[in-house]
Coordinates of C-alpha atoms in Angstrom, one line a residue:
X1 CA 2.4 17.7 62.5
X2 CA -1.2 17.7 62.1
X3 CA -1.5 20.9 64.0
X4 CA 0.7 22.8 61.7
X5 CA -1.2 21.4 58.4
X6 CA -4.6 22.6 59.8
X7 CA -3.1 26.0 61.3
X8 CA -1.7 26.5 57.7
X9 CA -5.1 25.9 55.9
X10 CA -6.8 28.1 58.7
X11 CA -4.4 30.6 57.8
X12 CA -5.0 30.5 54.0
X13 CA -8.9 30.5 54.4
X14 CA -8.7 33.6 56.8
X15 CA -6.5 35.6 54.1
X16 CA -8.5 34.6 51.2
X17 CA -11.6 35.7 53.2
X18 CA -10.2 39.4 54.0
X19 CA -8.8 39.8 50.5
X20 CA -12.5 39.1 49.1
X21 CA -14.1 41.3 51.8
X22 CA -12.0 44.3 51.0
X23 CA -12.9 44.3 47.2
X24 CA -15.4 46.9 46.0
X25 CA -16.1 45.5 42.4
X26 CA -14.8 44.1 39.3
X27 CA -12.6 45.7 36.6
X28 CA -13.5 43.7 33.7
X29 CA -11.2 43.7 30.4
X30 CA -13.1 42.5 27.3
X31 CA -12.0 42.3 23.7
X32 CA -14.2 43.4 20.6
X33 CA -13.5 42.4 17.3
X34 CA -14.2 45.9 15.6
X35 CA -13.1 48.2 18.6
X36 CA -10.1 46.4 20.4
X37 CA -9.7 45.7 23.8
X38 CA -11.9 47.9 26.7
X39 CA -12.1 48.0 30.2
X40 CA -15.3 48.8 32.4
X41 CA -15.9 48.8 36.2
X42 CA -19.0 46.4 37.9
X43 CA -20.0 47.9 41.3
X44 CA -23.1 47.0 43.3
X45 CA -25.4 50.2 44.5
X46 CA -24.6 49.3 47.9
X47 CA -20.8 49.9 47.4
X48 CA -21.2 53.3 45.5
X49 CA -21.2 55.1 49.3
X50 CA -18.2 52.9 50.4
X51 CA -16.3 53.8 47.1
X52 CA -16.7 57.7 47.9
X53 CA -15.5 57.5 51.5
X54 CA -12.3 55.7 50.5
X55 CA -9.1 57.4 48.6
X56 CA -8.1 53.6 47.6
X57 CA -10.0 50.8 46.6
X58 CA -9.2 47.2 45.6
X59 CA -10.7 45.5 42.7
X60 CA -10.9 42.1 41.1
X61 CA -9.5 41.8 37.6
X62 CA -11.9 39.7 35.5
X63 CA -10.0 38.8 32.1
X64 CA -13.1 38.1 29.5
X65 CA -10.2 37.2 27.2
X66 CA -10.5 37.1 23.3
X67 CA -13.7 36.8 21.8
X68 CA -12.3 36.7 18.0
X69 CA -9.0 35.7 16.3

């Protein structure tokens, strides 16, 4: 029983590591009281060449939420 739980936890940790490793940056969604919602892309300079070489990339979505009411 302990082996099953340890195996499951190792599998979850490995999956999370692989998913984070494959992302190339963040797609940030923010709200502005005057202009409404907008999005922008955050990528480090080191990842630009990786971005050019791939036909498809994976991004983390960061929701900045509503800054006004």
